[in-house]
Short mmCIF file of C-alpha atoms in Angstrom, two decimals:
data_model
loop_
_atom_site.label_atom_id
_atom_site.label_comp_id
_atom_site.label_asym_id
_atom_site.label_seq_id
_atom_site.Cartn_x
_atom_site.Cartn_y
_atom_site.Cartn_z
CA ASP A 22 167.05 155.69 110.91
CA VAL A 23 166.08 155.97 107.27
CA LYS A 24 165.74 159.45 105.98
CA VAL A 25 164.50 161.45 103.02
CA THR A 26 165.48 165.08 103.30
CA GLN A 27 163.94 167.91 101.33
CA SER A 28 166.11 170.98 101.31
CA SER A 29 163.44 173.63 101.86
CA ARG A 30 160.31 173.36 103.97
CA TYR A 31 158.85 176.66 102.80
CA LEU A 32 159.55 178.71 99.69
CA VAL A 33 158.00 181.83 98.26
CA LYS A 34 158.76 182.62 94.62
CA ARG A 35 157.50 184.99 91.97
CA THR A 36 155.80 184.07 88.73
CA GLY A 37 158.36 183.27 86.06
CA GLU A 38 161.17 182.40 88.43
CA LYS A 39 163.09 179.14 88.07
CA VAL A 40 162.65 176.96 91.15
CA PHE A 41 164.75 174.03 92.32
CA LEU A 42 163.47 171.57 94.90
CA GLU A 43 166.11 169.21 96.19
CA CYS A 44 165.65 165.79 97.72
CA VAL A 45 168.30 163.49 99.20
CA GLN A 46 167.86 159.98 100.58
CA ASP A 47 170.36 158.01 102.62
CA MET A 48 168.95 154.51 102.11
CA ASP A 49 170.67 153.66 98.81
CA HIS A 50 167.24 153.35 97.19
CA GLU A 51 167.00 152.93 93.45
CA ASN A 52 163.59 154.58 93.05
CA MET A 53 162.73 158.19 93.71
CA PHE A 54 159.51 160.08 93.17
CA TRP A 55 158.09 163.59 93.20
CA TYR A 56 154.45 164.11 94.12
CA ARG A 57 152.40 167.20 94.64
CA GLN A 58 149.70 167.27 97.29
CA ASP A 59 146.64 169.47 96.96
CA PRO A 60 143.46 169.54 99.08
CA GLY A 61 140.77 167.34 97.60
CA LEU A 62 143.14 165.91 95.00
CA GLY A 63 145.40 163.79 97.15
CA LEU A 64 148.88 162.98 95.87
CA ARG A 65 149.60 163.19 92.17
CA LEU A 66 152.78 161.82 90.65
CA ILE A 67 154.87 164.35 88.74
CA TYR A 68 158.02 162.43 87.81
CA PHE A 69 159.88 159.38 88.98
CA SER A 70 163.22 157.71 88.46
CA TYR A 71 164.28 154.11 88.76
CA ASP A 72 167.99 154.75 88.25
CA VAL A 73 170.64 157.40 87.93
CA LYS A 74 170.15 159.60 84.87
CA MET A 75 166.83 157.93 84.22
CA LYS A 76 163.47 159.68 84.49
CA GLU A 77 159.89 158.91 83.62
CA LYS A 78 156.86 161.17 83.43
CA GLY A 79 154.16 160.66 85.96
CA ASP A 80 150.56 161.78 85.71
CA ILE A 81 151.11 165.55 85.74
CA PRO A 82 154.58 166.36 84.32
CA GLU A 83 153.64 169.55 82.48
CA GLY A 84 155.62 172.54 83.68
CA TYR A 85 158.17 170.42 85.54
CA SER A 86 161.45 168.67 84.85
CA VAL A 87 163.75 166.56 87.00
CA SER A 88 167.39 165.66 87.37
CA ARG A 89 168.99 162.58 88.84
CA GLU A 90 172.75 162.86 88.50
CA LYS A 91 173.49 160.83 91.63
CA LYS A 92 171.64 157.91 93.13
CA GLU A 93 170.85 159.68 96.38
CA ARG A 94 169.63 162.96 94.91
CA PHE A 95 166.52 163.76 92.88
CA SER A 96 165.77 167.36 91.98
CA LEU A 97 162.49 168.84 90.78
CA ILE A 98 162.74 171.90 88.58
CA LEU A 99 160.06 174.43 87.74
CA GLU A 100 161.46 176.20 84.69
CA SER A 101 159.08 179.15 84.97
CA ALA A 102 156.94 179.06 88.07
CA SER A 103 153.25 179.85 87.79
CA THR A 104 150.63 180.50 90.44
CA ASN A 105 148.92 177.17 89.73
CA GLN A 106 152.10 175.45 90.90
CA THR A 107 151.53 176.70 94.43
CA SER A 108 151.36 173.43 96.33
CA MET A 109 152.98 171.02 98.76
CA TYR A 110 155.67 168.94 97.05
CA LEU A 111 156.59 165.56 98.48
CA CYS A 112 159.66 163.54 97.61
CA ALA A 113 159.76 159.81 98.23
CA SER A 114 162.09 156.88 97.69
CA SER A 115 161.74 153.13 97.64
CA CYS A 116 163.78 150.00 97.18
CA SER A 117 163.55 147.80 94.10
CA GLY A 118 163.17 144.08 94.50
CA CYS A 119 162.87 144.35 98.26
CA SER A 120 160.52 142.40 100.47
CA ASN A 121 158.77 145.68 101.30
CA THR A 122 158.02 146.52 97.69
CA GLY A 123 155.59 149.37 97.46
CA GLU A 124 156.66 151.02 100.67
CA LEU A 125 157.59 154.61 99.99
CA PHE A 126 159.65 156.68 102.40
CA PHE A 127 158.62 160.31 102.29
CA GLY A 128 160.31 163.56 103.11
CA GLU A 129 158.51 166.17 105.18
CA GLY A 130 157.47 168.16 102.16
CA SER A 131 158.25 171.54 100.61
CA ARG A 132 155.45 174.07 100.61
CA LEU A 133 155.85 176.34 97.60
CA THR A 134 153.93 179.56 97.16
CA VAL A 135 154.14 181.31 93.80
CA LEU A 136 153.05 184.94 93.85
CA GLY B 4 144.02 152.64 84.69
CA ASN B 5 144.31 152.21 88.42
CA SER B 6 142.29 154.38 90.77
CA VAL B 7 141.47 154.64 94.46
CA THR B 8 138.32 156.14 95.97
CA GLN B 9 138.16 157.14 99.62
CA MET B 10 135.38 158.56 101.70
CA GLU B 11 135.53 162.30 102.02
CA GLY B 12 136.37 163.93 105.28
CA PRO B 13 136.82 165.39 107.65
CA VAL B 14 135.73 162.62 109.96
CA THR B 15 135.29 163.85 113.53
CA LEU B 16 135.08 161.35 116.36
CA SER B 17 135.20 161.35 120.12
CA GLU B 18 138.07 159.57 121.81
CA GLU B 19 137.48 155.81 122.15
CA ALA B 20 134.99 155.76 119.28
CA PHE B 21 135.13 153.14 116.52
CA LEU B 22 136.68 154.25 113.25
CA THR B 23 136.01 153.14 109.70
CA ILE B 24 137.44 154.88 106.66
CA ASN B 25 136.19 153.38 103.42
CA CYS B 26 138.45 152.68 100.47
CA THR B 27 137.59 151.03 97.17
CA TYR B 28 139.83 150.55 94.19
CA THR B 29 139.91 149.82 90.48
CA ALA B 30 142.90 147.98 89.12
CA THR B 31 143.94 145.39 86.61
CA GLY B 32 145.59 142.27 87.90
CA TYR B 33 146.35 141.80 91.57
CA PRO B 34 147.47 145.01 93.23
CA SER B 35 149.03 145.39 96.64
CA LEU B 36 147.07 147.74 98.92
CA PHE B 37 148.34 150.24 101.45
CA TRP B 38 147.26 152.74 104.04
CA TYR B 39 149.56 155.69 104.64
CA VAL B 40 149.16 158.26 107.41
CA GLN B 41 150.25 161.90 107.47
CA TYR B 42 150.48 163.54 110.89
CA PRO B 43 150.34 167.35 111.01
CA GLY B 44 153.48 168.95 109.59
CA GLU B 45 155.01 165.66 108.51
CA GLY B 46 155.42 163.57 105.40
CA LEU B 47 153.49 160.37 104.79
CA GLN B 48 154.44 157.12 106.45
CA LEU B 49 153.27 153.59 105.85
CA LEU B 50 150.62 152.45 108.32
CA LEU B 51 149.84 148.98 107.01
CA LYS B 52 149.66 146.94 103.85
CA ALA B 53 148.23 143.76 102.31
CA THR B 54 149.63 142.05 99.26
CA LYS B 55 146.98 139.47 98.33
CA ALA B 56 143.28 138.77 98.68
CA ASP B 57 142.01 138.09 102.21
CA ASP B 58 145.24 139.33 103.79
CA LYS B 59 144.78 141.52 106.83
CA GLY B 60 147.25 144.30 107.47
CA SER B 61 147.53 145.64 111.00
CA ASN B 62 149.57 148.18 112.93
CA LYS B 63 149.08 150.44 115.96
CA GLY B 64 145.58 149.06 116.50
CA PHE B 65 144.52 149.77 112.92
CA GLU B 66 143.40 146.97 110.62
CA ALA B 67 142.37 146.58 107.00
CA THR B 68 141.40 143.45 105.05
CA TYR B 69 142.01 143.04 101.32
CA ARG B 70 138.58 142.15 99.89
CA LYS B 71 138.92 141.22 96.24
CA GLU B 72 135.23 140.44 95.78
CA THR B 73 134.23 143.96 96.79
CA THR B 74 137.49 145.64 95.66
CA SER B 75 137.79 147.26 99.08
CA PHE B 76 140.38 147.89 101.76
CA HIS B 77 138.56 149.68 104.56
CA LEU B 78 140.58 150.98 107.50
CA GLU B 79 139.26 150.27 111.01
CA LYS B 80 140.27 150.92 114.58
CA GLY B 81 138.29 149.88 117.61
CA SER B 82 139.11 152.83 119.85
CA VAL B 83 140.66 155.99 118.48
CA GLN B 84 142.84 158.40 120.43
CA VAL B 85 143.50 162.10 120.03
CA SER B 86 146.97 161.18 118.76
CA ASP B 87 145.36 159.39 115.78
CA SER B 88 144.29 162.75 114.35
CA ALA B 89 145.89 162.83 110.90
CA VAL B 90 145.18 162.45 107.21
CA TYR B 91 144.86 158.86 105.99
CA PHE B 92 145.59 157.83 102.40
CA CYS B 93 144.63 154.60 100.73
CA ALA B 94 146.95 153.52 97.91
CA LEU B 95 147.68 150.67 95.56
CA THR B 96 150.47 149.42 93.37
CA GLY B 97 149.76 147.14 90.47
CA GLY B 98 153.31 146.08 89.95
CA GLY B 99 156.53 148.00 89.81
CA ASN B 100 157.03 150.68 92.36
CA LYS B 101 154.53 153.38 91.43
CA LEU B 102 151.71 154.01 93.88
CA THR B 103 148.30 155.43 93.07
CA PHE B 104 146.84 157.33 96.01
CA GLY B 105 143.33 158.25 97.03
CA THR B 106 142.45 161.83 97.90
CA GLY B 107 142.97 161.34 101.62
CA THR B 108 140.59 161.43 104.58
CA GLN B 109 141.21 163.79 107.46
CA LEU B 110 140.45 162.36 110.89
CA LYS B 111 139.92 164.59 113.91
CA VAL B 112 139.60 162.97 117.31
CA GLU B 113 138.29 165.08 120.16
CA LEU B 114 138.32 164.52 123.90
#
């Protein structure tokens, strides 16, 4: 069964802390994505990557960075967490050039609270 | 740019009622359209999709038809169950692999 695994389901951090959210997929997908989900705003794309060591800004990249050193792993980094980054973070992956183009496979989410 | 507009929720229905969740979109070119569902405590999963005009996507009793003339992709189900309670997201991709999502519509089905 295909799987996207996010390392932490719930995190509580303090303002100014550096936060790492890890995501691993076992489907050999080229594309990986980080979204944040907020009530009334839906899903907003933070960063994405179409290949190892490649990254592209999404719609709301400010305050975030990412790392993709290996194909299966895509990390989201909050360099200095702020309270407005309290949110649910969703990682997703997809296959390039596949017949099911556009189908994203999501992890269960990481709920981050910044105090 | 691309955008998706969904009806606001929550939508509360009795079991066996008919469901419609409206979705309209703005996009250049010919996007593919999707409905994703998020059950409580879980990530999103694909419910159905349509890749060209007049296509009908269907799955688990849900249907949606790609209407280019009205730029719509409304989700319907003839008889909802309590287990259908979830948040439903309409989305589109205009090429490549990035999806643009709507804000989501929460559905609550009561006995």
